[in-house]
XYZ file of C-alpha atoms in Angstrom:
617
model
C 51.895 -11.296 3.263
C 49.541 -9.278 1.112
C 49.711 -10.379 -2.505
C 49.751 -7.564 -5.051
C 50.845 -8.464 -8.556
C 50.100 -7.438 -12.133
C 47.436 -9.603 -13.673
C 48.696 -11.590 -16.614
C 45.817 -13.868 -17.455
C 42.092 -13.978 -16.873
C 40.376 -16.537 -19.049
C 36.814 -17.414 -18.128
C 34.230 -19.749 -19.486
C 31.951 -18.515 -22.254
C 28.732 -17.239 -20.745
C 26.341 -20.130 -20.217
C 23.985 -18.860 -17.545
C 20.922 -16.669 -17.795
C 21.322 -12.918 -17.903
C 19.796 -11.057 -14.952
C 16.033 -11.545 -14.850
C 16.194 -13.430 -18.146
C 13.605 -15.845 -19.474
C 14.152 -19.086 -17.545
C 13.318 -21.241 -20.556
C 13.782 -21.184 -24.297
C 10.996 -23.601 -25.211
C 8.313 -22.914 -27.819
C 5.296 -20.955 -26.618
C 2.676 -23.405 -27.865
C 1.594 -25.819 -25.118
C 1.708 -29.555 -25.683
C -1.744 -31.135 -25.984
C -2.354 -33.678 -23.230
C -5.222 -36.137 -23.091
C -8.429 -34.396 -22.049
C -6.807 -30.974 -21.742
C -8.644 -28.002 -23.286
C -6.507 -25.179 -24.681
C -7.904 -21.693 -25.378
C -5.356 -19.507 -27.179
C -5.106 -15.754 -27.727
C -7.998 -14.738 -25.513
C -8.278 -10.944 -25.273
C -8.638 -9.939 -21.625
C -9.668 -6.283 -21.342
C -8.061 -4.086 -18.688
C -9.744 -1.133 -16.964
C -8.261 1.330 -19.490
C -9.372 -0.741 -22.492
C -5.981 -2.310 -23.255
C -6.305 -5.965 -24.270
C -3.794 -8.485 -22.967
C -3.207 -11.687 -24.904
C -3.955 -14.640 -22.661
C -3.628 -18.416 -22.874
C -5.942 -20.677 -20.861
C -5.294 -24.393 -20.339
C -8.026 -26.334 -18.567
C -7.364 -29.663 -16.823
C -9.017 -32.899 -17.966
C -11.050 -33.244 -14.754
C -13.395 -30.356 -14.016
C -15.617 -30.079 -10.967
C -19.119 -28.693 -11.360
C -18.031 -26.044 -8.878
C -15.108 -25.051 -11.108
C -11.349 -25.517 -10.760
C -8.577 -23.536 -9.050
C -6.232 -21.600 -11.328
C -2.543 -20.789 -11.579
C -1.863 -17.378 -13.141
C 1.435 -16.487 -14.804
C 1.899 -12.905 -15.977
C 5.102 -12.551 -17.951
C 7.070 -10.403 -20.414
C 8.673 -13.585 -21.768
C 7.479 -15.808 -24.576
C 6.723 -18.576 -22.120
C 7.475 -19.275 -18.478
C 8.157 -22.988 -18.420
C 8.528 -25.997 -20.675
C 5.182 -27.396 -21.726
C 6.644 -30.899 -21.489
C 7.890 -30.315 -17.944
C 6.826 -32.356 -14.949
C 5.488 -29.212 -13.251
C 3.188 -28.338 -16.156
C 1.830 -31.863 -16.317
C 1.452 -32.214 -12.548
C -0.485 -28.947 -12.254
C -2.984 -30.231 -14.793
C -3.050 -33.670 -13.154
C -3.834 -31.993 -9.827
C -6.803 -30.242 -11.452
C -5.456 -26.703 -11.854
C -6.223 -24.464 -14.795
C -3.120 -22.639 -16.108
C -3.440 -19.064 -17.343
C -0.455 -17.390 -18.976
C -0.733 -13.741 -19.952
C 1.756 -11.498 -21.707
C 2.255 -8.128 -20.031
C 1.088 -5.049 -21.886
C 3.263 -4.168 -24.852
C 4.817 -7.650 -25.096
C 4.190 -10.061 -27.959
C 0.497 -9.670 -28.927
C -0.658 -7.737 -25.874
C -1.639 -4.132 -26.488
C -0.170 -1.135 -24.701
C 3.200 0.400 -23.877
C 5.742 -1.875 -22.247
C 7.530 -0.887 -19.015
C 9.469 -3.228 -16.788
C 6.892 -4.496 -14.243
C 4.366 -2.024 -15.646
C 0.778 -2.884 -14.685
C 1.822 -5.491 -12.127
C -0.857 -4.333 -9.692
C -3.685 -2.918 -11.821
C -3.435 -5.368 -14.719
C -2.897 -8.226 -12.308
C -5.987 -7.263 -10.312
C -8.128 -6.934 -13.438
C -6.946 -10.328 -14.653
C -7.864 -11.934 -11.322
C -11.319 -10.353 -11.644
C -11.593 -11.844 -15.132
C -10.513 -15.317 -14.013
C -13.054 -15.591 -11.184
C -15.820 -14.502 -13.579
C -15.179 -17.471 -15.889
C -17.522 -20.480 -15.720
C -14.587 -22.884 -15.267
C -13.168 -21.035 -12.209
C -13.924 -21.893 -8.595
C -12.738 -18.446 -7.515
C -9.323 -19.480 -6.154
C -6.153 -18.339 -7.915
C -2.489 -18.964 -7.222
C 0.295 -17.093 -8.998
C 3.561 -18.518 -10.268
C 6.731 -17.428 -12.006
C 10.425 -16.679 -11.804
C 12.401 -13.508 -12.493
C 10.116 -10.861 -14.007
C 7.253 -13.399 -13.926
C 7.920 -13.736 -10.195
C 8.434 -10.045 -9.511
C 5.100 -9.386 -11.209
C 3.436 -11.105 -8.271
C 4.808 -8.906 -5.483
C 3.032 -5.605 -6.052
C -0.174 -7.471 -6.912
C 0.064 -9.480 -3.703
C 0.201 -6.310 -1.584
C -3.345 -5.543 -2.764
C -4.734 -8.762 -1.195
C -7.237 -9.571 -3.923
C -9.762 -11.972 -2.345
C -9.117 -14.580 -5.039
C -5.321 -14.546 -4.589
C -4.798 -17.584 -2.363
C -1.109 -18.447 -2.804
C 2.038 -17.496 -4.685
C 5.257 -19.252 -5.742
C 7.888 -16.709 -6.754
C 11.525 -17.189 -7.744
C 14.400 -14.712 -8.105
C 12.236 -11.681 -7.337
C 14.826 -9.077 -6.312
C 13.955 -6.706 -9.156
C 10.532 -6.424 -7.539
C 12.056 -5.101 -4.269
C 12.932 -1.411 -3.964
C 14.304 -1.141 -0.419
C 14.508 -3.662 2.403
C 16.694 -3.867 5.469
C 20.119 -2.403 4.676
C 19.572 -2.651 0.916
C 18.547 0.256 -1.305
C 19.061 -1.598 -4.580
C 15.873 -0.227 -6.220
C 15.292 -3.485 -8.046
C 18.831 -4.959 -8.000
C 20.053 -2.128 -10.221
C 22.149 -0.357 -7.593
C 24.381 -1.645 -4.813
C 26.053 0.796 -2.462
C 24.981 3.507 -4.908
C 26.748 1.791 -7.841
C 24.995 0.738 -11.047
C 25.289 -3.013 -11.652
C 26.567 -2.974 -15.211
C 25.811 -6.612 -15.991
C 22.288 -5.396 -16.740
C 23.444 -3.880 -20.045
C 23.137 -7.144 -22.002
C 19.626 -7.681 -20.696
C 18.291 -4.223 -21.501
C 19.663 -4.510 -25.020
C 18.310 -7.973 -25.782
C 15.148 -8.310 -23.720
C 13.747 -4.975 -22.555
C 13.102 -3.122 -25.797
C 9.861 -1.176 -25.748
C 8.849 -1.043 -29.417
C 6.919 -4.157 -30.395
C 4.814 -4.612 -33.540
C 1.109 -4.043 -32.923
C -1.976 -5.251 -34.773
C -4.155 -2.524 -36.308
C -6.428 -0.617 -33.960
C -10.147 -1.221 -34.147
C -10.099 -4.989 -34.413
C -12.691 -6.729 -32.291
C -11.640 -9.226 -29.650
C -12.669 -12.056 -31.952
C -10.738 -10.576 -34.889
C -7.634 -10.140 -32.763
C -7.860 -13.683 -31.452
C -8.226 -15.098 -34.963
C -5.544 -12.884 -36.523
C -2.910 -13.611 -33.870
C -3.126 -17.288 -34.764
C -1.521 -16.525 -38.144
C 1.638 -14.967 -36.667
C 4.599 -15.932 -34.523
C 6.113 -12.873 -32.867
C 9.605 -13.006 -31.360
C 12.493 -10.682 -30.555
C 15.140 -13.129 -31.790
C 16.681 -10.442 -34.018
C 18.066 -8.656 -30.964
C 19.824 -11.717 -29.565
C 23.407 -10.847 -30.390
C 26.563 -12.632 -29.202
C 27.771 -11.490 -25.808
C 31.075 -10.532 -27.410
C 29.229 -7.602 -29.003
C 29.379 -5.790 -25.666
C 33.138 -6.195 -25.172
C 33.941 -3.222 -27.404
C 31.546 -0.766 -25.777
C 31.518 -1.509 -22.052
C 34.347 0.975 -21.367
C 32.729 3.705 -23.468
C 32.297 7.160 -21.945
C 29.934 8.702 -21.285
C 28.376 5.512 -20.040
C 24.843 6.747 -20.649
C 25.532 6.559 -24.412
C 26.527 2.885 -24.510
C 23.167 1.799 -25.928
C 23.524 4.341 -28.723
C 26.975 2.946 -29.495
C 25.324 -0.450 -29.889
C 22.459 0.886 -32.024
C 20.208 -0.702 -29.438
C 16.418 -0.689 -29.609
C 14.582 1.803 -27.420
C 14.632 0.733 -23.784
C 14.525 2.213 -20.287
C 18.239 2.052 -19.527
C 19.039 5.751 -19.968
C 16.088 6.696 -17.758
C 17.237 4.277 -15.079
C 20.810 5.601 -15.087
C 19.713 9.220 -14.924
C 17.376 8.584 -12.005
C 20.287 7.502 -9.864
C 19.935 5.262 -6.806
C 17.348 7.482 -5.077
C 14.191 8.409 -6.980
C 10.530 8.153 -6.030
C 9.738 6.150 -9.176
C 11.717 3.131 -7.941
C 9.003 2.309 -5.404
C 6.124 2.788 -7.836
C 6.199 -0.758 -9.196
C 8.189 -2.439 -6.418
C 7.695 -3.395 -2.793
C 9.636 -2.131 0.211
C 9.469 -2.704 3.943
C 6.029 -1.506 4.945
C 4.365 -3.022 1.869
C 2.988 -6.126 3.522
C 2.095 -9.286 1.575
C -0.378 -11.488 3.417
C -0.807 -13.912 0.507
C 0.876 -17.210 1.497
C 4.220 -17.119 -0.310
C 6.795 -19.742 -1.236
C 9.985 -18.079 -2.475
C 13.006 -19.549 -4.248
C 16.300 -17.660 -4.308
C 19.871 -18.524 -5.283
C 22.922 -17.313 -3.383
C 24.878 -16.498 -6.559
C 21.964 -14.625 -8.106
C 21.899 -10.833 -8.045
C 18.354 -11.140 -6.683
C 19.015 -12.855 -3.379
C 20.106 -10.179 -0.876
C 17.254 -7.711 -1.147
C 14.759 -10.561 -1.650
C 15.861 -12.231 1.569
C 15.783 -8.960 3.478
C 12.243 -8.197 2.280
C 11.113 -11.780 2.899
C 12.383 -11.641 6.480
C 10.604 -8.355 7.158
C 7.372 -9.618 5.595
C 7.552 -12.966 7.411
C 7.889 -11.227 10.758
C 5.113 -8.767 9.909
C 2.772 -11.676 9.168
C 3.774 -13.482 12.356
C 2.957 -10.401 14.425
C -0.586 -10.656 13.076
C -0.818 -14.382 13.804
C -0.038 -15.718 10.335
C 2.595 -18.365 9.606
C 2.429 -18.504 5.824
C 5.819 -17.643 4.320
C 8.675 -19.987 3.315
C 11.901 -19.601 1.333
C 14.361 -22.076 -0.163
C 17.856 -20.754 -0.843
C 19.902 -22.736 -3.366
C 23.264 -22.037 -4.986
C 22.415 -22.465 -8.650
C 22.065 -19.699 -11.190
C 19.279 -17.287 -11.960
C 15.940 -19.152 -12.131
C 17.674 -22.524 -12.174
C 15.225 -23.953 -9.650
C 14.210 -27.499 -10.498
C 16.706 -27.824 -13.342
C 18.355 -31.204 -13.183
C 21.289 -29.873 -15.177
C 22.084 -27.477 -12.306
C 20.587 -28.808 -9.087
C 21.943 -32.327 -9.319
C 24.038 -34.851 -7.398
C 27.307 -33.199 -8.442
C 26.289 -29.551 -8.634
C 28.691 -26.727 -9.519
C 28.476 -22.960 -9.669
C 31.250 -21.710 -11.886
C 34.264 -23.880 -10.924
C 33.141 -24.511 -7.351
C 31.940 -28.062 -6.628
C 28.842 -27.905 -4.408
C 27.964 -31.569 -3.985
C 24.431 -32.953 -3.899
C 21.933 -30.088 -4.295
C 18.905 -32.161 -5.242
C 15.424 -31.533 -3.864
C 11.931 -32.071 -5.259
C 11.054 -28.690 -6.741
C 7.850 -29.917 -8.381
C 6.556 -31.555 -5.206
C 7.355 -28.512 -3.070
C 5.583 -26.199 -5.534
C 2.514 -28.427 -5.882
C 2.344 -29.008 -2.133
C 2.354 -25.243 -1.562
C -0.550 -24.610 -3.888
C -2.456 -27.592 -2.482
C -1.883 -26.437 1.107
C -3.592 -23.104 0.532
C -5.996 -23.948 -2.304
C -6.956 -27.520 -1.361
C -6.686 -27.423 2.436
C -8.296 -30.825 2.919
C -5.263 -32.420 1.225
C -2.718 -30.881 3.625
C -3.019 -31.147 7.369
C 0.693 -31.254 8.292
C 2.156 -28.242 10.127
C 4.179 -25.753 8.126
C 7.922 -26.331 8.463
C 10.775 -23.901 9.072
C 10.728 -20.589 7.236
C 14.180 -21.116 5.663
C 15.741 -24.085 3.938
C 19.222 -23.032 2.844
C 21.847 -25.009 0.942
C 25.241 -24.918 2.662
C 27.227 -27.177 0.334
C 28.143 -30.856 0.135
C 24.529 -31.985 0.293
C 23.801 -30.196 3.576
C 20.729 -28.024 4.083
C 20.091 -25.690 6.990
C 16.527 -25.516 8.331
C 15.878 -22.479 10.486
C 13.305 -19.838 11.355
C 15.803 -17.011 11.681
C 17.805 -14.958 9.196
C 20.536 -13.016 11.020
C 20.688 -9.504 9.597
C 24.004 -8.852 11.362
C 27.068 -10.969 12.010
C 28.295 -11.889 15.486
C 31.862 -13.145 14.926
C 34.327 -10.307 14.352
C 37.416 -10.647 12.154
C 39.757 -7.690 11.770
C 41.858 -6.795 8.745
C 45.472 -6.057 9.593
C 48.294 -4.318 7.746
C 50.363 -7.519 7.587
C 47.704 -9.228 5.472
C 46.161 -11.223 8.285
C 42.462 -11.661 9.014
C 42.374 -12.119 12.758
C 40.074 -12.216 15.774
C 42.844 -10.828 17.979
C 42.956 -7.216 19.092
C 45.243 -5.004 17.016
C 47.780 -2.678 18.579
C 48.781 0.629 17.094
C 47.517 2.117 13.840
C 48.598 1.189 10.331
C 47.517 1.725 6.734
C 47.916 0.338 3.236
C 47.458 2.259 -0.022
C 46.978 1.399 -3.685
C 46.196 3.265 -6.889
C 42.859 2.692 -8.610
C 42.861 3.616 -12.300
C 39.437 3.622 -14.038
C 41.247 2.911 -17.309
C 42.420 -0.417 -15.859
C 39.697 -1.697 -13.505
C 39.907 -4.985 -11.643
C 38.094 -7.515 -13.851
C 35.125 -9.386 -12.415
C 35.912 -13.026 -11.820
C 32.586 -14.632 -11.038
C 30.063 -13.282 -8.567
C 26.313 -12.723 -8.661
C 26.039 -10.997 -12.015
C 28.479 -11.974 -14.694
C 28.866 -8.578 -16.277
C 28.917 -7.220 -19.758
C 30.586 -9.241 -22.506
C 31.551 -12.844 -23.192
C 34.608 -13.118 -20.930
C 32.776 -13.094 -17.605
C 30.531 -15.611 -15.899
C 28.579 -15.653 -12.673
C 29.402 -18.146 -9.973
C 32.504 -19.040 -7.998
C 36.028 -19.190 -9.405
C 39.593 -19.265 -8.096
C 40.481 -15.625 -7.414
C 44.265 -16.130 -7.640
C 44.620 -14.169 -10.927
C 42.843 -11.176 -9.369
C 44.991 -11.259 -6.251
C 48.129 -10.783 -8.319
C 47.212 -7.161 -9.054
C 48.762 -4.192 -7.247
C 45.321 -2.673 -6.659
C 43.912 -5.668 -4.754
C 44.669 -6.112 -1.031
C 44.291 -9.629 0.378
C 43.733 -10.587 4.036
C 43.822 -14.248 5.102
C 42.921 -16.017 8.350
C 44.572 -19.027 9.907
C 42.981 -22.376 9.107
C 39.712 -22.883 11.009
C 39.915 -25.674 13.603
C 36.402 -27.020 13.010
C 33.632 -26.632 10.449
C 32.168 -23.117 10.509
C 28.523 -22.804 9.439
C 27.657 -19.371 8.057
C 24.105 -18.245 7.356
C 22.893 -14.668 7.197
C 24.173 -11.196 6.463
C 27.878 -10.468 6.936
C 28.619 -6.943 8.115
C 31.454 -5.227 6.242
C 33.136 -2.149 7.743
C 36.151 -0.179 6.525
C 38.140 2.866 7.596
C 39.234 4.574 4.385
C 40.639 7.728 2.835
C 41.429 8.948 -0.681
C 43.049 11.814 -2.532
C 39.971 12.184 -4.785
C 36.467 13.518 -4.003
C 34.817 10.221 -4.900
C 35.848 6.608 -5.391
C 34.542 3.105 -4.731
C 35.572 0.455 -2.233
C 34.909 -3.191 -3.012
C 35.091 -6.183 -0.677
C 35.060 -9.860 -1.537
C 34.937 -12.861 0.813
C 36.610 -16.091 -0.294
C 36.772 -19.669 0.945
C 40.492 -20.474 0.720
C 41.051 -24.188 0.178
C 44.092 -26.028 1.585
C 45.415 -26.412 -1.974
C 45.504 -22.617 -2.420
C 42.348 -22.091 -4.478
C 40.370 -19.065 -3.285
C 36.701 -19.381 -4.220
C 34.575 -16.241 -3.992
C 31.475 -16.701 -1.831
C 30.230 -13.095 -1.682
C 31.062 -9.473 -2.521
C 29.905 -5.916 -1.991
C 30.705 -2.318 -2.984
C 30.252 1.254 -1.727
C 30.385 4.498 -3.720
C 31.827 7.066 -1.337
C 29.579 9.948 -2.381
C 26.671 7.837 -1.040
C 28.299 6.714 2.218
C 25.726 8.739 4.207
C 22.818 7.354 2.188
C 21.801 7.351 -1.459
C 19.463 10.309 -0.968
C 22.305 12.838 -1.153
C 25.868 13.118 -2.393
C 28.616 13.977 0.114
C 32.089 14.157 -1.384
C 35.326 13.295 0.418
C 37.990 15.639 1.636
C 41.540 14.724 0.683
C 43.241 12.675 3.401
C 40.266 12.605 5.780
C 39.503 9.158 7.224
C 35.931 7.890 6.915
C 34.373 4.926 8.698
C 31.988 3.306 6.247
C 29.526 0.403 6.399
C 29.116 -1.366 3.074
C 25.956 -3.265 2.070
C 26.124 -6.645 3.835
C 27.144 -9.859 2.098
C 24.689 -12.764 2.295
C 26.450 -16.037 3.094
C 25.162 -19.603 3.235
C 28.121 -21.933 3.458
C 30.136 -24.284 5.630
C 33.799 -23.294 5.855
C 35.381 -26.709 6.293
C 37.993 -27.553 8.893
C 41.435 -26.696 7.518
C 40.101 -24.007 5.158
C 40.831 -20.313 5.618
C 38.659 -17.219 5.340
C 39.924 -14.581 2.968
C 38.921 -10.970 2.322
C 39.867 -8.893 -0.730
C 39.652 -5.102 -0.769
C 39.902 -3.002 -3.915
C 38.060 -0.208 -5.728
C 36.605 -1.885 -8.816
C 34.886 -5.099 -9.854
C 34.214 -4.531 -13.526
C 31.976 -5.025 -15.436
C 29.777 -6.476 -12.697
C 29.730 -2.934 -11.271
C 30.162 0.274 -13.236
C 33.450 2.139 -12.777
C 33.844 5.118 -10.522
C 35.659 7.843 -12.465
C 37.009 9.318 -9.195
C 35.623 12.812 -9.800
C 32.716 14.838 -8.427
C 30.948 14.745 -11.816
C 28.052 12.460 -12.730
C 29.852 9.164 -13.494
C 27.274 8.216 -16.132
C 27.416 11.430 -18.190
C 31.070 12.391 -17.677
C 34.030 11.523 -19.884
C 36.692 12.745 -17.444
C 38.400 10.480 -14.938
C 41.315 10.521 -12.502
C 43.539 7.979 -10.785
C 42.743 7.670 -7.070
C 45.231 6.758 -4.355
C 43.038 4.946 -1.842
C 44.027 3.944 1.672
C 42.685 1.388 4.165
C 43.333 2.089 7.861
C 43.727 -0.550 10.576
C 44.096 -0.861 14.319
C 43.009 1.230 17.274
C 40.339 3.790 16.428
C 39.624 2.198 13.041
C 36.991 -0.331 11.966
C 38.346 -2.351 9.041
C 36.650 -5.678 9.744
C 33.915 -8.164 8.866
C 31.373 -9.745 11.208
C 30.378 -13.256 10.160
C 26.909 -14.741 10.871
C 27.915 -18.012 12.555
C 25.066 -20.504 12.906
C 25.370 -22.966 15.766
C 22.337 -25.177 15.068
C 23.088 -28.495 13.315
C 22.351 -28.743 9.592
C 20.754 -31.728 7.926
């Protein structure tokens, strides 16, 4: 039977993971001196428009007369990795120079800050500067995660002759549109603003940074910067700060309610999910990257879906031109948790879900990638499979294909079953969605706004007790079911309001009754025909909709069941639909929607799972 109860308890762990696109480390910015290493701090690298970007150069102990290869990190964060880390030390041991540069308008770099601003032009000018240095051999690799990774994408489309390789993690914000995803940088899904970004814009994306006086020479700036330590620690407030304002209407004023520093959030909301500016600093299908790329993504990270879709398009585009130079490792840790022993260990977890042994040698894989393309004499082995994906319980899938559509159909039925059998007749189920009482997020890819939500996988039983959540459950699977790729999600729906949302969640139901979320999606009905235009619903009319696919990488074990939840809110991971024809971000009016799901002949309420038949290892 379908379970629909009133929620009575929803207690989650205090937020412990990174906010979306957040700085992957919290270590001091000053590098540790190693024997023989030369450190040049606060170098002023001049861009084509005269703006000077503060740059750190670390030279390895062994330097060839012909110069050394370099690893460039362009970042809005104080630092990109721990200076005591094995990766930092191994890069220097391997003879690479490390260059870390703060983006314009961040810390002691001049200029106006914009998210990903200058990724192409400033990146190109910095590559020109590097190859002109006496210590450079003319070969540069780029590195970084989150914004430091996304910074590489637009630059890589320009194919600078010095750009030999890239290692990029959690880069979804750098992707505008790819495959079935029009997320415009992971900000929108199915036309819905992903509200978990609010914390990040408040704490990390403020645009007004102190600047040194104009007119200082490069030498004066370099010397003066050494007397200061600039940080934005004053804006790091407890996550509980956001609990009081996340329901505020109009939504566009939430930052004002928080007395937040100036940031781009209001501009982003007012652009909506279709605006030409989204592609200005981001890549889409058609923007080809020929630079050899090693990507790291995490299944429970907001970044992964659009990143994987773009990666697959770009990989195929390179193959058509005879290049085999793109690889991706998909883990199931948090945002930018790659290589962290506290996350990717022998007894890994994501939220409350035990994942088993998720260890791999992140440092070796990264170093090997740079060596393959920048020291070719050291690497003669053929390139392996394009994808290495973690499935759970220590099992990794190695494959050269990413299914963009599922091939195993499961239908939702009015009796609460998820079945592969044909359905007879037509049926429907209805529920009321009230924006004043949205379904609370319980895990997922982006933990939401406040201190009572966390990303990852949790038992969904408390959610399923609500009247506005429909639950559909399969019989126990008879053998292990390996899922890898995009799951198609289709619904036949109607409503008594001109606009509403439909949410879908897929769970792995354990024999003991725990239902762990393994993926979710959402569709705003006004954008069901595409985000480029709004088309409102007619009362009672049935619409067949296709929601953005759900990326899955998991083995459903024998005896487990597959479960699907359908509702109309998942808050505050996704912003609420107010169920009116007004702009949901500037309006203060809302209505209760009676929403209906239709099943059986002539309807398409179903999922199509991407079943992988090759053995994992």
